[in-house]
PDB file of C-alpha atoms in Angstrom:
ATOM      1  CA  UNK A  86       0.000   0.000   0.000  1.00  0.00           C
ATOM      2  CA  UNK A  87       1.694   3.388  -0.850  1.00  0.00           C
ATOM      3  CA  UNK A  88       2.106   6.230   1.297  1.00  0.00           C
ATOM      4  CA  UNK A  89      -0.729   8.774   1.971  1.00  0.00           C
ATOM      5  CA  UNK A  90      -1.752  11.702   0.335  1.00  0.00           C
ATOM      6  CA  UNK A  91      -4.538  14.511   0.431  1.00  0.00           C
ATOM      7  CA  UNK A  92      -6.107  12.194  -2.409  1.00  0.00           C
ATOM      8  CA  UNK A  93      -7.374   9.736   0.249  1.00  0.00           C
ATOM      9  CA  UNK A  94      -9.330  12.516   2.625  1.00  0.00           C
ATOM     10  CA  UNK A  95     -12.857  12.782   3.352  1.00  0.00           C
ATOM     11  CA  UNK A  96     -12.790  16.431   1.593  1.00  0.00           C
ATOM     12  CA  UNK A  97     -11.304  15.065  -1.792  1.00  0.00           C
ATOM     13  CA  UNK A  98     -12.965  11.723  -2.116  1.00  0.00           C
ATOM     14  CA  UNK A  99     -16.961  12.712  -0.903  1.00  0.00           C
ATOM     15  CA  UNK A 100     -19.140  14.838  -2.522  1.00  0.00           C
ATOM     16  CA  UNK A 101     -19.116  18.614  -1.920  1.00  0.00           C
ATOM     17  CA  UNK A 102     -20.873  19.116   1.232  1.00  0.00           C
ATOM     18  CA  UNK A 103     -20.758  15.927   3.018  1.00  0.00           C
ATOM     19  CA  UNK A 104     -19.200  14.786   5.847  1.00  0.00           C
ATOM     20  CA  UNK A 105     -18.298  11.443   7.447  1.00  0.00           C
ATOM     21  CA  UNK A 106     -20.139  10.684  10.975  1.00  0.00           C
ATOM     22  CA  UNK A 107     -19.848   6.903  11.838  1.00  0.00           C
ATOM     23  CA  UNK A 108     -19.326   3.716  11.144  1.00  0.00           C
ATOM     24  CA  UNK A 109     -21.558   0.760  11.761  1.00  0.00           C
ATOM     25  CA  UNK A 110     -19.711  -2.241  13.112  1.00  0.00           C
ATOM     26  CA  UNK A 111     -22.939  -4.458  13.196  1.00  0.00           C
ATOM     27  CA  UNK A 112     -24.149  -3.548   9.122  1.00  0.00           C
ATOM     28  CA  UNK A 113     -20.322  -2.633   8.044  1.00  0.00           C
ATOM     29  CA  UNK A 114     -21.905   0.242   6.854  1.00  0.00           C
ATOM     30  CA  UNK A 115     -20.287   4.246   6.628  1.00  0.00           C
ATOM     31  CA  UNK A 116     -23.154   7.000   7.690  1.00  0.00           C
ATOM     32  CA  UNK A 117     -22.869  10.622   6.311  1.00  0.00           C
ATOM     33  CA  UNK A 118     -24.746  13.953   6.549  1.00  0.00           C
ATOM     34  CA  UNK A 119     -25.525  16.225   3.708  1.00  0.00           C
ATOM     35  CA  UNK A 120     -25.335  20.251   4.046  1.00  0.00           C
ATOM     36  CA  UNK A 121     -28.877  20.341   4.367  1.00  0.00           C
ATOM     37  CA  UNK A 122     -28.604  17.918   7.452  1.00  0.00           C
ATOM     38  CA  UNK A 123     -30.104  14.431   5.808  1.00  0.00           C
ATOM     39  CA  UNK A 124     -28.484  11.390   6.403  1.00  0.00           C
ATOM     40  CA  UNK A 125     -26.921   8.598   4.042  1.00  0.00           C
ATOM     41  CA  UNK A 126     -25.513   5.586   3.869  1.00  0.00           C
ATOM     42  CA  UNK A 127     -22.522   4.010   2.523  1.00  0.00           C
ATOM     43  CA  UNK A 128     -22.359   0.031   0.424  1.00  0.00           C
ATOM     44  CA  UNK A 129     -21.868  -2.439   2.966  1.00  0.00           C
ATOM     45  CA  UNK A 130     -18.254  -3.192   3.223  1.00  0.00           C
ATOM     46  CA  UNK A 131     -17.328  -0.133   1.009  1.00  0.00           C
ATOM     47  CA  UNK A 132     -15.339   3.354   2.665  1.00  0.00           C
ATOM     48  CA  UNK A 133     -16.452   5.321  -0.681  1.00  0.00           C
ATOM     49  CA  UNK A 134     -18.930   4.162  -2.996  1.00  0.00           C
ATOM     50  CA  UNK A 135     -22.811   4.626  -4.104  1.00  0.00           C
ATOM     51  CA  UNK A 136     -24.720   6.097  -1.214  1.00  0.00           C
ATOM     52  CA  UNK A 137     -28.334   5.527  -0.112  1.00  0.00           C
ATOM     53  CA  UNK A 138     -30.301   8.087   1.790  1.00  0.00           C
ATOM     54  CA  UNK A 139     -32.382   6.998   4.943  1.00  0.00           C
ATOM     55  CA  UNK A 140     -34.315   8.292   8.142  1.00  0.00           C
ATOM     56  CA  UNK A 141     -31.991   8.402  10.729  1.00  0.00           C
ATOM     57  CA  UNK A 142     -28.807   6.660  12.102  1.00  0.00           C
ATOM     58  CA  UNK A 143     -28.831   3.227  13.481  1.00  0.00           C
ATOM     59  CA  UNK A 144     -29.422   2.945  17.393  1.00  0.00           C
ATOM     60  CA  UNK A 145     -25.448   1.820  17.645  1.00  0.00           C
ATOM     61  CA  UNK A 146     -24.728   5.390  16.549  1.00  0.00           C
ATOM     62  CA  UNK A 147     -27.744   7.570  17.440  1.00  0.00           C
ATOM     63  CA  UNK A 148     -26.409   7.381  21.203  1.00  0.00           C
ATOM     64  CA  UNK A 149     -23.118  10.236  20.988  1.00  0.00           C
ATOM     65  CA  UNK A 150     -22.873  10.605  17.333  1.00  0.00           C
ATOM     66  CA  UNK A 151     -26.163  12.651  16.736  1.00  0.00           C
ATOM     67  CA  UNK A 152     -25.001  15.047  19.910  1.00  0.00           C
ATOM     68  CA  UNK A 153     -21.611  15.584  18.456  1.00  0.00           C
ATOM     69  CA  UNK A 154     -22.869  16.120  14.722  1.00  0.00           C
ATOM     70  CA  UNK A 155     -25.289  19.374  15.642  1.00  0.00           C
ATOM     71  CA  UNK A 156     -21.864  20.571  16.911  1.00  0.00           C
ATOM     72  CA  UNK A 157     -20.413  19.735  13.644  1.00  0.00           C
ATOM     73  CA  UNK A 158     -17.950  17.908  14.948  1.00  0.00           C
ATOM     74  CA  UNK A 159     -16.373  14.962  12.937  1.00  0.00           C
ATOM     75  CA  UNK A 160     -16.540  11.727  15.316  1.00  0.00           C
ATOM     76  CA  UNK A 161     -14.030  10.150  14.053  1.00  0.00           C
ATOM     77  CA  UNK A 162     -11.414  12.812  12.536  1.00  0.00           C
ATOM     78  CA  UNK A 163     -10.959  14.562  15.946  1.00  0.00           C
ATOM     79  CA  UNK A 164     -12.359  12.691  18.760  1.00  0.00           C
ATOM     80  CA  UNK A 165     -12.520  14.338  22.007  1.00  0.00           C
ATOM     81  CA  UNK A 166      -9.800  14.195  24.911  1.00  0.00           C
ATOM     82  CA  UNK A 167     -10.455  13.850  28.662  1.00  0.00           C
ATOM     83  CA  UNK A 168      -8.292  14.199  31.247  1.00  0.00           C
ATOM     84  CA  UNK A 169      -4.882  12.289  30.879  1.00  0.00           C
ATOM     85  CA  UNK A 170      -5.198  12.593  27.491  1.00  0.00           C
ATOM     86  CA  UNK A 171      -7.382   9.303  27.131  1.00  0.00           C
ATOM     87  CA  UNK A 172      -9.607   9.437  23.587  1.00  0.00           C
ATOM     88  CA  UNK A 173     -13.161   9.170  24.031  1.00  0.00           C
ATOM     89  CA  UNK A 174     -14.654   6.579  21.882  1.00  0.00           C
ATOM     90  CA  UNK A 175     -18.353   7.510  20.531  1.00  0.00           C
ATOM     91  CA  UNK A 176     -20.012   4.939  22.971  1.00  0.00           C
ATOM     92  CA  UNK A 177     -18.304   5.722  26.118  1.00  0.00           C
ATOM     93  CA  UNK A 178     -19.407   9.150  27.106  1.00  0.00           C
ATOM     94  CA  UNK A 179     -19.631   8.422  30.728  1.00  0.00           C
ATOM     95  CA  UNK A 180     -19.014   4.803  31.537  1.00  0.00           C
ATOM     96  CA  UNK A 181     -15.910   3.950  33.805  1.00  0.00           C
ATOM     97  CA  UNK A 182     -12.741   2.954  31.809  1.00  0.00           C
ATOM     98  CA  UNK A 183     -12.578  -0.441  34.115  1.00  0.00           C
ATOM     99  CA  UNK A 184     -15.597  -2.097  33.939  1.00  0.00           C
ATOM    100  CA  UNK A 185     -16.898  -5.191  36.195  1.00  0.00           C
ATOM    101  CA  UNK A 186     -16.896  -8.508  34.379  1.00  0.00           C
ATOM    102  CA  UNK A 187     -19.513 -10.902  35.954  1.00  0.00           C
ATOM    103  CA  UNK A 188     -18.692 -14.808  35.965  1.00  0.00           C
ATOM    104  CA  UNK A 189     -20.273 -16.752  33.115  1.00  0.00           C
ATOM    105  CA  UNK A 190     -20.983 -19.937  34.645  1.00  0.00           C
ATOM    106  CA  UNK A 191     -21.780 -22.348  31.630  1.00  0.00           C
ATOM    107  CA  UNK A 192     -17.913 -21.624  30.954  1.00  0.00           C
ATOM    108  CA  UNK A 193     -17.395 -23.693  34.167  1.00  0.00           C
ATOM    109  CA  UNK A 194     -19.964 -26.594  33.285  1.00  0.00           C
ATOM    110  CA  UNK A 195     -17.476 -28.112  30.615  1.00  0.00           C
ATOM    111  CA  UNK A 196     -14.436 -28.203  33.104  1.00  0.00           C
ATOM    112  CA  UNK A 197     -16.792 -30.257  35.363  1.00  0.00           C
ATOM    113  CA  UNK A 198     -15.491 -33.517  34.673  1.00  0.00           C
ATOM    114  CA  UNK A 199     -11.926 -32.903  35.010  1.00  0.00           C
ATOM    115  CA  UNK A 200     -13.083 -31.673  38.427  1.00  0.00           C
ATOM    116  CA  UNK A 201     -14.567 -34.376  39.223  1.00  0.00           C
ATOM    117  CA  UNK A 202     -11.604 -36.405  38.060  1.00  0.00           C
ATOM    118  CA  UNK A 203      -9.352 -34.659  40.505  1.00  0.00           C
ATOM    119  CA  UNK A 204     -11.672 -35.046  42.983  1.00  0.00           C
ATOM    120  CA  UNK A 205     -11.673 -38.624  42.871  1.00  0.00           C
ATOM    121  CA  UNK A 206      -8.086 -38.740  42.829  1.00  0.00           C
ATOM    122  CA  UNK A 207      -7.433 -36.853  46.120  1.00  0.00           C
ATOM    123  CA  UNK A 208     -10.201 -38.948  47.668  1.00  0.00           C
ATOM    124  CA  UNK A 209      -8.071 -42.116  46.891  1.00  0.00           C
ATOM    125  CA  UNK A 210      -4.596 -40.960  48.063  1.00  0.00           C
ATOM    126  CA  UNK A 211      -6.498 -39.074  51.263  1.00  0.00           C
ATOM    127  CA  UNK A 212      -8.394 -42.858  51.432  1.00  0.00           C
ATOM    128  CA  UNK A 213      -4.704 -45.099  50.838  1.00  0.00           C
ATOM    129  CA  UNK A 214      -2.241 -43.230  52.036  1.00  0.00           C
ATOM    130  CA  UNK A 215      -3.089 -40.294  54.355  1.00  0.00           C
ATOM    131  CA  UNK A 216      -5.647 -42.146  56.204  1.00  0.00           C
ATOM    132  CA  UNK A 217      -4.262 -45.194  57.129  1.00  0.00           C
ATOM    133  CA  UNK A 218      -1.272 -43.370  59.290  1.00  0.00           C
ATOM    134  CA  UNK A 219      -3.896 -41.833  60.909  1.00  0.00           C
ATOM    135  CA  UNK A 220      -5.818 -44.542  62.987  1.00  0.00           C
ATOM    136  CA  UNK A 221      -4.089 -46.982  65.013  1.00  0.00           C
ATOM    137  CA  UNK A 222      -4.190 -50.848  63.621  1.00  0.00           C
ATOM    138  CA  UNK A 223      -6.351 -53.160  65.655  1.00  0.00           C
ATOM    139  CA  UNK A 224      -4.497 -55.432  67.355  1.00  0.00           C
ATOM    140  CA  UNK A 225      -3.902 -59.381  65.834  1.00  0.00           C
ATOM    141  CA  UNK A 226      -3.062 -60.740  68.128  1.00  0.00           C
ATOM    142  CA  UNK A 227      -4.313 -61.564  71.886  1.00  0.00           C
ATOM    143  CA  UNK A 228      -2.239 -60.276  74.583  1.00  0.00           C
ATOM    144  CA  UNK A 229       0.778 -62.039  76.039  1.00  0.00           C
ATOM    145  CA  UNK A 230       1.050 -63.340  72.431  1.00  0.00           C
ATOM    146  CA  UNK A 231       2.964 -61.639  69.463  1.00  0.00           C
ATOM    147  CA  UNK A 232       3.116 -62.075  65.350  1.00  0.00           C
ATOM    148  CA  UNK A 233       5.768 -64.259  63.344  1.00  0.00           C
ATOM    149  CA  UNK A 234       5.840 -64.614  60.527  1.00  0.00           C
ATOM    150  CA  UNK A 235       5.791 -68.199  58.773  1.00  0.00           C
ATOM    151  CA  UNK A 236       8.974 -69.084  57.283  1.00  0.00           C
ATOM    152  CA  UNK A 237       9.138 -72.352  54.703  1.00  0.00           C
ATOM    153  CA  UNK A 238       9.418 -75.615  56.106  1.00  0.00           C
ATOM    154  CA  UNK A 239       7.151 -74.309  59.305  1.00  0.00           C
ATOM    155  CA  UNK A 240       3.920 -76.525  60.480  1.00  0.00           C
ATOM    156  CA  UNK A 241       1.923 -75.761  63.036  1.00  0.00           C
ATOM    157  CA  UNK A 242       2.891 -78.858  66.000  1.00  0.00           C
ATOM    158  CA  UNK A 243       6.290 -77.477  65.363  1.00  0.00           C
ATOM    159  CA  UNK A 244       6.202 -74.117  65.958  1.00  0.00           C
ATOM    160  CA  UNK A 245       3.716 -74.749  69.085  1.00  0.00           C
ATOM    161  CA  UNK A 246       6.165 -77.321  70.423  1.00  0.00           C
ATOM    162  CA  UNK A 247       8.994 -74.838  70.175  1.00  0.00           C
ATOM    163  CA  UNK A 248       6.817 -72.276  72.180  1.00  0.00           C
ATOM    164  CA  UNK A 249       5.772 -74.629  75.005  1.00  0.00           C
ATOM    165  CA  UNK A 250       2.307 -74.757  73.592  1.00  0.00           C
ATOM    166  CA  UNK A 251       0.093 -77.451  72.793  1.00  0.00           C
ATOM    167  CA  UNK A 252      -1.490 -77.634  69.526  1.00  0.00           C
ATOM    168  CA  UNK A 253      -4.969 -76.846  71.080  1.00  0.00           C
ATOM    169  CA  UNK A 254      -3.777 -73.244  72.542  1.00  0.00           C
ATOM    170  CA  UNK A 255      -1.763 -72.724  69.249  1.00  0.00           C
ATOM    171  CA  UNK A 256      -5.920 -73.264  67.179  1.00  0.00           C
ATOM    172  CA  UNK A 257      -7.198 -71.462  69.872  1.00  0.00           C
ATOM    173  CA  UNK A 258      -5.230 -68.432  69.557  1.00  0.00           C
ATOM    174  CA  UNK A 259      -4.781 -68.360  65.937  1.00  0.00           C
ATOM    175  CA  UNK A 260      -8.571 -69.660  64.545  1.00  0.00           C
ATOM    176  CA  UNK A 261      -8.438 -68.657  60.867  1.00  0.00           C
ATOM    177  CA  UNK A 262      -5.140 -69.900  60.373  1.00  0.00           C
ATOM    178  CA  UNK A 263      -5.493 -73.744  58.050  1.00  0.00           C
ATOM    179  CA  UNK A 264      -2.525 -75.813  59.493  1.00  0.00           C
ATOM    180  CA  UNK A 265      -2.106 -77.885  56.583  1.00  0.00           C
ATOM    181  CA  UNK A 266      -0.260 -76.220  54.595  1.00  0.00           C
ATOM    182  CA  UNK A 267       0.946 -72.904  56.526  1.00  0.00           C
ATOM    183  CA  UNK A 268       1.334 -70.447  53.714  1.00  0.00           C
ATOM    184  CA  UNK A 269       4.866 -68.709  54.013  1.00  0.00           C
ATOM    185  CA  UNK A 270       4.664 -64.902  54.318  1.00  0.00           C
ATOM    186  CA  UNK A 271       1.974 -65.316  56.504  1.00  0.00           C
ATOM    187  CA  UNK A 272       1.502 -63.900  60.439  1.00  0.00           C
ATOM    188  CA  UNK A 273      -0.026 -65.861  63.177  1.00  0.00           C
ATOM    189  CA  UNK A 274       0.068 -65.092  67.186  1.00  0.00           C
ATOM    190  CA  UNK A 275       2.705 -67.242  69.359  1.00  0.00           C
ATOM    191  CA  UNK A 276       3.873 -66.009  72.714  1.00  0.00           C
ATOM    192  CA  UNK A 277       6.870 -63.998  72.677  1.00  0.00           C
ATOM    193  CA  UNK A 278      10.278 -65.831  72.624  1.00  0.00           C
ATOM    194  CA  UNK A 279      11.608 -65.879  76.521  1.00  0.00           C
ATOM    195  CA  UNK A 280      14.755 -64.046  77.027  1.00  0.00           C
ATOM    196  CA  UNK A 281      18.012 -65.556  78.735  1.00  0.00           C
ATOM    197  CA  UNK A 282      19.191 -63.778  81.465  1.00  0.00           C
ATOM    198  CA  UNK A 283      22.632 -63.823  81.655  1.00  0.00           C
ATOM    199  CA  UNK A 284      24.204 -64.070  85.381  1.00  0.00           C
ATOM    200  CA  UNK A 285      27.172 -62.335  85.693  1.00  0.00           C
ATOM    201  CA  UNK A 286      29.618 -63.358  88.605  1.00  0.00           C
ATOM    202  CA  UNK A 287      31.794 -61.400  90.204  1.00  0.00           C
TER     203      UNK A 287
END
């Protein structure tokens, strides 16, 4: 695109007499005013072109532009300054530059399953990890008894015999445990292994 010249102003390029005063976003359209104060419109899509005469300006512009225009001021060739030298656009006469967005909450209803999915995830590791150090194991085993753990090669009339038990309070304090065959790996409840005392002489 080349550089600019006077060739591409309003003055040179519109018909003696008329002026620009706003654009349509919603139609595409250009709006103009005659001398004798009646309004036309531009081709849709089209800056210059054939121009169509109507009533009155679209509500989108009827708002500031109409205001400005008995001033015969051009809205978009010199738009007006406020403090801090901020432009004034044609549509925000007195509205706050920051304005309050309010939450859209179908936005929200699609992430809903990936919520859910976390959810479900820090219920498990709250459920198998964080919870179980929490509470205190029931005891296995009776008192005056404590676990072992079954090593191959172990049955049960041996393991009571080398604990000064019979076989009846070796069932009797472990019931769910099959005798024949003792799994390996597994606990059952024998009374604790009696400690040597050592007497020292002097």
């Amino acid at each position: 695109m080349g550089r600019w010249t006077q060739y591409d102003e309003d003055d040179y390029r519109l018909p003696e007499g008329m002026k620009r005063i706003g654009y349509d976003s919603d139609s595409g359209r250009y709006y103009f005013r005659d001398t004798d104060g009646s309004i036309w419109k531009g081709a849709e899509g089209v800056e210059f072109g054939e121009m169509t005469k109507v009533n009155g300006l679209p509500s989108s512009l009827a708002g500031g532009s109409e205001a400005e225009d008995t001033r015969g001021t051009d809205v978009e060739a010199s738009p007006r300054r406020r403090n801090g030298d901020y432009e004034l656009l044609t549509d925000d006469q007195d509205q706050p530059m920051a304005h309050r967005s309010t939450v859209n909450v179908d936005s929200f209803k699609s992430l809903f399953p990936f919520f859910l999915i976390i959810a479900v995830i820090l219920l498990l590791v709250w459920r198998l990890i964080v919870s179980p150090g929490l509470s205190t194991p029931p005891k296995k085993c009776p008192e005056n008894t404590s676990p072992h753990w079954i090593q191959p090669g172990d049955s049960c009339w041996e393991l009571s015999r080398t604990h000064s038990w019979t076989l009846d309070q070796f069932k009797e304090a472990n019931p769910k445990v099959e005798c024949d065959p003792l799994i390996p790996g597994t606990s059952i409840c024998l009374p604790p292994p009696k400690v040597k005392r050592s007497v020292r002489r002097l």
